[in-house]
Amino acid sequence: MAELHCERRNQRPNIYNSVFYETLVSTLSVIRLKGQADRRLRAGHQWIYSNEVNTDATPLKQFNAGDQVIVETAHGKPLGVAMINPNTLICGRLISRSTDTVLNKSTIVHRLKIALSLRDSVYPEPYYRLVFGDSDGLSGLVVDRFADILVVQISTAGIERVKNEVIEALQEVVKPSAILMKNDGKMRNVEGLDTYVEEVFGHVPEVVYLKENDVLFQAPVWDGQKTGWFYDHRENRKTMQTFCSGKKVLDVFSYVGGWGVQAAAAGATEVTFIDASEAALDHVDANLALNQYEGESNLMQGDAFEAMNALIEEKQRFDVVVMDPPAFIARRKDIKAGEGAYHRANQLAMRLVAKGGILVSGSCSMHLETGRLHDIVRSNSRQLERFSQLVYRGTQAPDHPVHPAIPETEYLKALFYRVHNNMGL
């Protein structure tokens, strides 16, 4: 039996010597990695850094941004197919670990169906992030769904190269009435791509409607931040609602009111919103009206730090304070300055929390670890002589799945603290 087993094993097709592989290599160019540079990819990560490529054997300058290439180890064994951009630090993004798969309409359709099945299994209504980049096997692609309207963001040259295939695949899988390309993000500049916002299918109105936690919203998809809405805090907002009935709430960096309007819908008697954008606060007003809010609402336009200081001087206190700022840490080199901004913001927020009230401290900065955010709030508690208790630790919603080998896909934090005056502890 041992000899028979050995004979059968030797007869098994060898991918490295197969006619198919030779044909594919003749179609796609090859990048070869340096020694040991394949370890992270073998562990599950999908990114290739430019300093990991053997540029003597395979110069990066020979490629065009968006090309698809075969990735080989230092010894010439194929690891899969990747999109390449020779002009960026992350120069490669793995498409597949099989050399017989390229990124085309068929591949995109298949992965969209898998992504859709997850969202449909979790959410009863079609309001969610349909595609979350690397976590859904489509690095550089984000798709948010607002019923039958899709808002798409492309941030890599590889996905931009197959933009038409993406549109066709979305039409086939989701059958939307309209698609908006919201391609104005900062990452496009890094990738050497033009920025633009355009309808590519159907008609997309200035605002679209959605429902989150049974609360209605309008989102400014053309002119708003990112895709116009942030689905990632959905579960954290739902938890926040449990603390809001009959309470006075402050929503800092409110944007269009994702937190504060849900607090109002949960029975808050008074909600104050702070945002730098007058247009965003106009949408807050509209969203309160959509939900027929009859309590008191206060809209404060201006710098959030100045507005919080003004509220402190007025001796205002709130039962629930939500501090969910934009990413203060966009890159690793911003960590020191960004942590300082989180410290100042949370300190001001904590000073505005009434005795026994709730502070919600959020962060969308991937480079700020959850433990570090907790340290910042703990430090503020000691400096202000407050006694704080961590009562809930939240992360991103299921429509923003985390790729277990790509820590960059786990970015969102929401820490809920009950805050008391100094208890002598």
Coordinates of C-alpha atoms in Angstrom, one line a residue, residues 113-304:
K113 CA -22.6 37.2 -3.3
I114 CA -20.6 36.0 -0.3
A115 CA -20.6 39.5 1.2
L116 CA -24.3 39.9 0.5
S117 CA -25.1 36.6 2.2
L118 CA -23.4 37.8 5.4
R119 CA -25.3 41.1 5.5
D120 CA -28.7 39.5 4.7
S121 CA -28.2 37.0 7.5
V122 CA -27.7 39.8 10.0
Y123 CA -29.9 42.6 8.9
P124 CA -33.6 42.4 8.1
E125 CA -33.5 45.5 6.0
P126 CA -31.1 46.6 3.2
Y127 CA -29.2 49.3 5.1
Y128 CA -25.6 48.3 5.7
R129 CA -22.0 48.3 4.4
L130 CA -22.1 45.7 1.7
V131 CA -18.4 45.5 1.0
F132 CA -15.6 46.2 3.5
G133 CA -12.4 46.1 1.4
D134 CA -9.9 43.4 2.5
S135 CA -12.3 41.7 4.8
D136 CA -14.5 40.8 1.9
G137 CA -11.6 39.9 -0.5
L138 CA -11.9 43.2 -2.4
S139 CA -9.0 45.3 -1.2
G140 CA -9.7 49.0 -1.9
L141 CA -13.4 48.7 -2.4
V142 CA -16.2 50.0 -0.1
V143 CA -19.9 49.8 -0.9
D144 CA -22.6 51.2 1.3
R145 CA -26.2 50.2 0.6
F146 CA -29.2 52.5 1.2
A147 CA -32.1 50.2 0.1
D148 CA -31.8 50.2 -3.7
I149 CA -29.1 52.9 -3.9
L150 CA -25.4 52.0 -3.7
V151 CA -22.6 54.4 -2.8
V152 CA -19.2 53.1 -3.9
Q153 CA -15.7 54.2 -3.0
I154 CA -12.6 52.9 -4.7
S155 CA -9.2 53.6 -3.1
T156 CA -6.7 51.5 -5.0
A157 CA -5.4 51.5 -8.6
G158 CA -6.2 47.8 -9.0
I159 CA -9.9 48.2 -8.3
E160 CA -10.0 51.4 -10.4
R161 CA -8.7 49.4 -13.3
V162 CA -11.7 47.0 -13.0
K163 CA -14.3 49.8 -12.2
N164 CA -16.6 48.8 -15.0
E165 CA -16.5 45.2 -13.9
V166 CA -17.4 46.3 -10.4
I167 CA -20.4 48.3 -11.6
E168 CA -21.6 45.4 -13.8
A169 CA -21.2 42.9 -10.9
L170 CA -23.1 45.1 -8.5
Q171 CA -25.9 45.4 -11.0
E172 CA -26.0 41.7 -11.4
V173 CA -25.9 40.7 -7.7
V174 CA -27.8 43.6 -6.0
K175 CA -29.9 45.0 -8.9
P176 CA -29.8 48.6 -7.6
S177 CA -31.8 51.5 -9.0
A178 CA -28.7 53.7 -8.9
I179 CA -25.0 53.7 -8.2
L180 CA -22.9 56.7 -7.0
M181 CA -19.1 56.7 -7.3
K182 CA -17.9 58.7 -4.3
N183 CA -14.2 58.6 -5.3
D184 CA -12.9 61.7 -3.4
G185 CA -11.0 60.0 -0.5
K186 CA -7.4 60.8 0.5
M187 CA -6.2 57.3 -0.3
R188 CA -6.8 58.0 -4.0
N189 CA -4.1 60.7 -3.9
V190 CA -1.7 58.2 -2.4
E191 CA -2.5 55.7 -5.2
G192 CA -2.0 58.4 -7.9
L193 CA -5.7 58.4 -8.8
D194 CA -7.9 61.4 -9.7
T195 CA -10.8 62.3 -7.4
Y196 CA -14.4 62.5 -8.6
V197 CA -18.0 62.0 -7.6
E198 CA -20.4 60.8 -10.3
E199 CA -23.5 58.8 -11.0
V200 CA -22.5 55.7 -13.0
F201 CA -26.0 54.2 -13.1
G202 CA -29.5 55.6 -12.5
H203 CA -30.2 58.7 -10.6
V204 CA -28.9 59.4 -7.1
P205 CA -30.6 62.2 -5.2
E206 CA -28.7 64.7 -3.0
V207 CA -29.8 62.8 0.1
V208 CA -30.8 59.2 0.5
Y209 CA -32.8 57.6 3.3
L210 CA -31.9 54.8 5.7
K211 CA -33.0 53.1 8.9
E212 CA -30.7 52.2 11.7
N213 CA -31.9 50.7 15.0
D214 CA -35.5 51.6 13.9
V215 CA -34.5 55.2 13.6
L216 CA -34.9 57.1 10.3
F217 CA -32.2 59.2 8.7
Q218 CA -31.3 61.2 5.6
A219 CA -27.7 61.0 4.5
P220 CA -26.0 63.5 2.2
V221 CA -24.2 61.1 -0.1
W222 CA -23.0 63.6 -2.6
D223 CA -21.5 66.2 -0.3
G224 CA -21.2 64.4 3.1
Q225 CA -18.3 62.7 4.7
K226 CA -17.1 59.4 3.2
T227 CA -20.2 57.7 1.7
G228 CA -22.5 60.1 3.6
W229 CA -23.1 57.8 6.6
F230 CA -21.2 55.7 9.1
Y231 CA -22.8 52.3 9.6
D232 CA -19.9 51.0 11.7
H233 CA -21.2 52.3 15.1
R234 CA -24.6 50.7 14.6
E235 CA -24.4 48.3 17.6
N236 CA -22.7 50.9 19.8
R237 CA -25.5 53.4 19.2
K238 CA -28.1 50.7 20.0
T239 CA -26.4 50.2 23.4
M240 CA -26.2 53.9 23.9
Q241 CA -30.0 54.2 23.5
T242 CA -30.5 52.1 26.7
F243 CA -29.0 54.9 28.8
C244 CA -31.0 57.8 27.2
S245 CA -34.7 57.6 28.2
G246 CA -35.6 60.8 30.1
K247 CA -32.0 62.1 30.0
K248 CA -30.1 65.1 28.8
V249 CA -27.6 64.1 26.0
L250 CA -24.6 65.8 24.3
D251 CA -23.4 64.6 20.9
V252 CA -19.9 66.0 20.1
F253 CA -18.7 65.9 16.5
S254 CA -22.3 65.0 15.7
Y255 CA -22.1 65.1 11.9
V256 CA -25.7 64.4 10.8
G257 CA -26.8 63.2 14.2
G258 CA -26.1 59.4 14.1
W259 CA -25.7 59.3 17.9
G260 CA -27.8 62.2 19.1
V261 CA -30.9 61.5 16.9
Q262 CA -30.9 57.9 18.1
A263 CA -30.7 59.2 21.7
A264 CA -33.7 61.4 21.0
A265 CA -35.6 58.5 19.5
A266 CA -34.9 56.5 22.7
G267 CA -36.6 59.1 24.8
A268 CA -34.0 61.7 25.7
T269 CA -35.7 64.9 26.8
E270 CA -32.9 67.2 25.5
V271 CA -30.1 66.7 23.0
T272 CA -27.3 69.1 22.2
F273 CA -25.3 68.6 19.0
I274 CA -21.9 70.1 18.2
D275 CA -20.4 70.1 14.8
A276 CA -18.2 72.4 12.7
S277 CA -20.4 72.0 9.6
E278 CA -23.6 74.1 9.3
A279 CA -24.8 71.8 6.5
A280 CA -24.4 68.8 8.8
L281 CA -26.4 70.5 11.5
D282 CA -29.1 71.2 8.9
H283 CA -29.3 67.5 8.4
V284 CA -29.5 67.0 12.2
D285 CA -32.6 69.2 12.2
A286 CA -34.1 67.2 9.3
N287 CA -33.4 63.9 11.0
L288 CA -35.0 65.0 14.2
A289 CA -38.1 66.0 12.2
L290 CA -38.1 62.6 10.4
N291 CA -38.5 61.0 13.8
Q292 CA -41.0 63.5 15.1
Y293 CA -38.9 64.5 18.1
E294 CA -40.8 66.7 20.4
G295 CA -38.0 67.3 23.0
E296 CA -35.6 70.1 23.2
S297 CA -32.7 70.2 20.7
N298 CA -29.7 72.6 20.6
L299 CA -27.4 72.9 17.6
M300 CA -24.0 74.4 18.2
Q301 CA -21.9 75.1 15.1
G302 CA -18.2 75.6 15.6
D303 CA -15.0 74.1 16.9
A304 CA -15.8 71.2 19.2

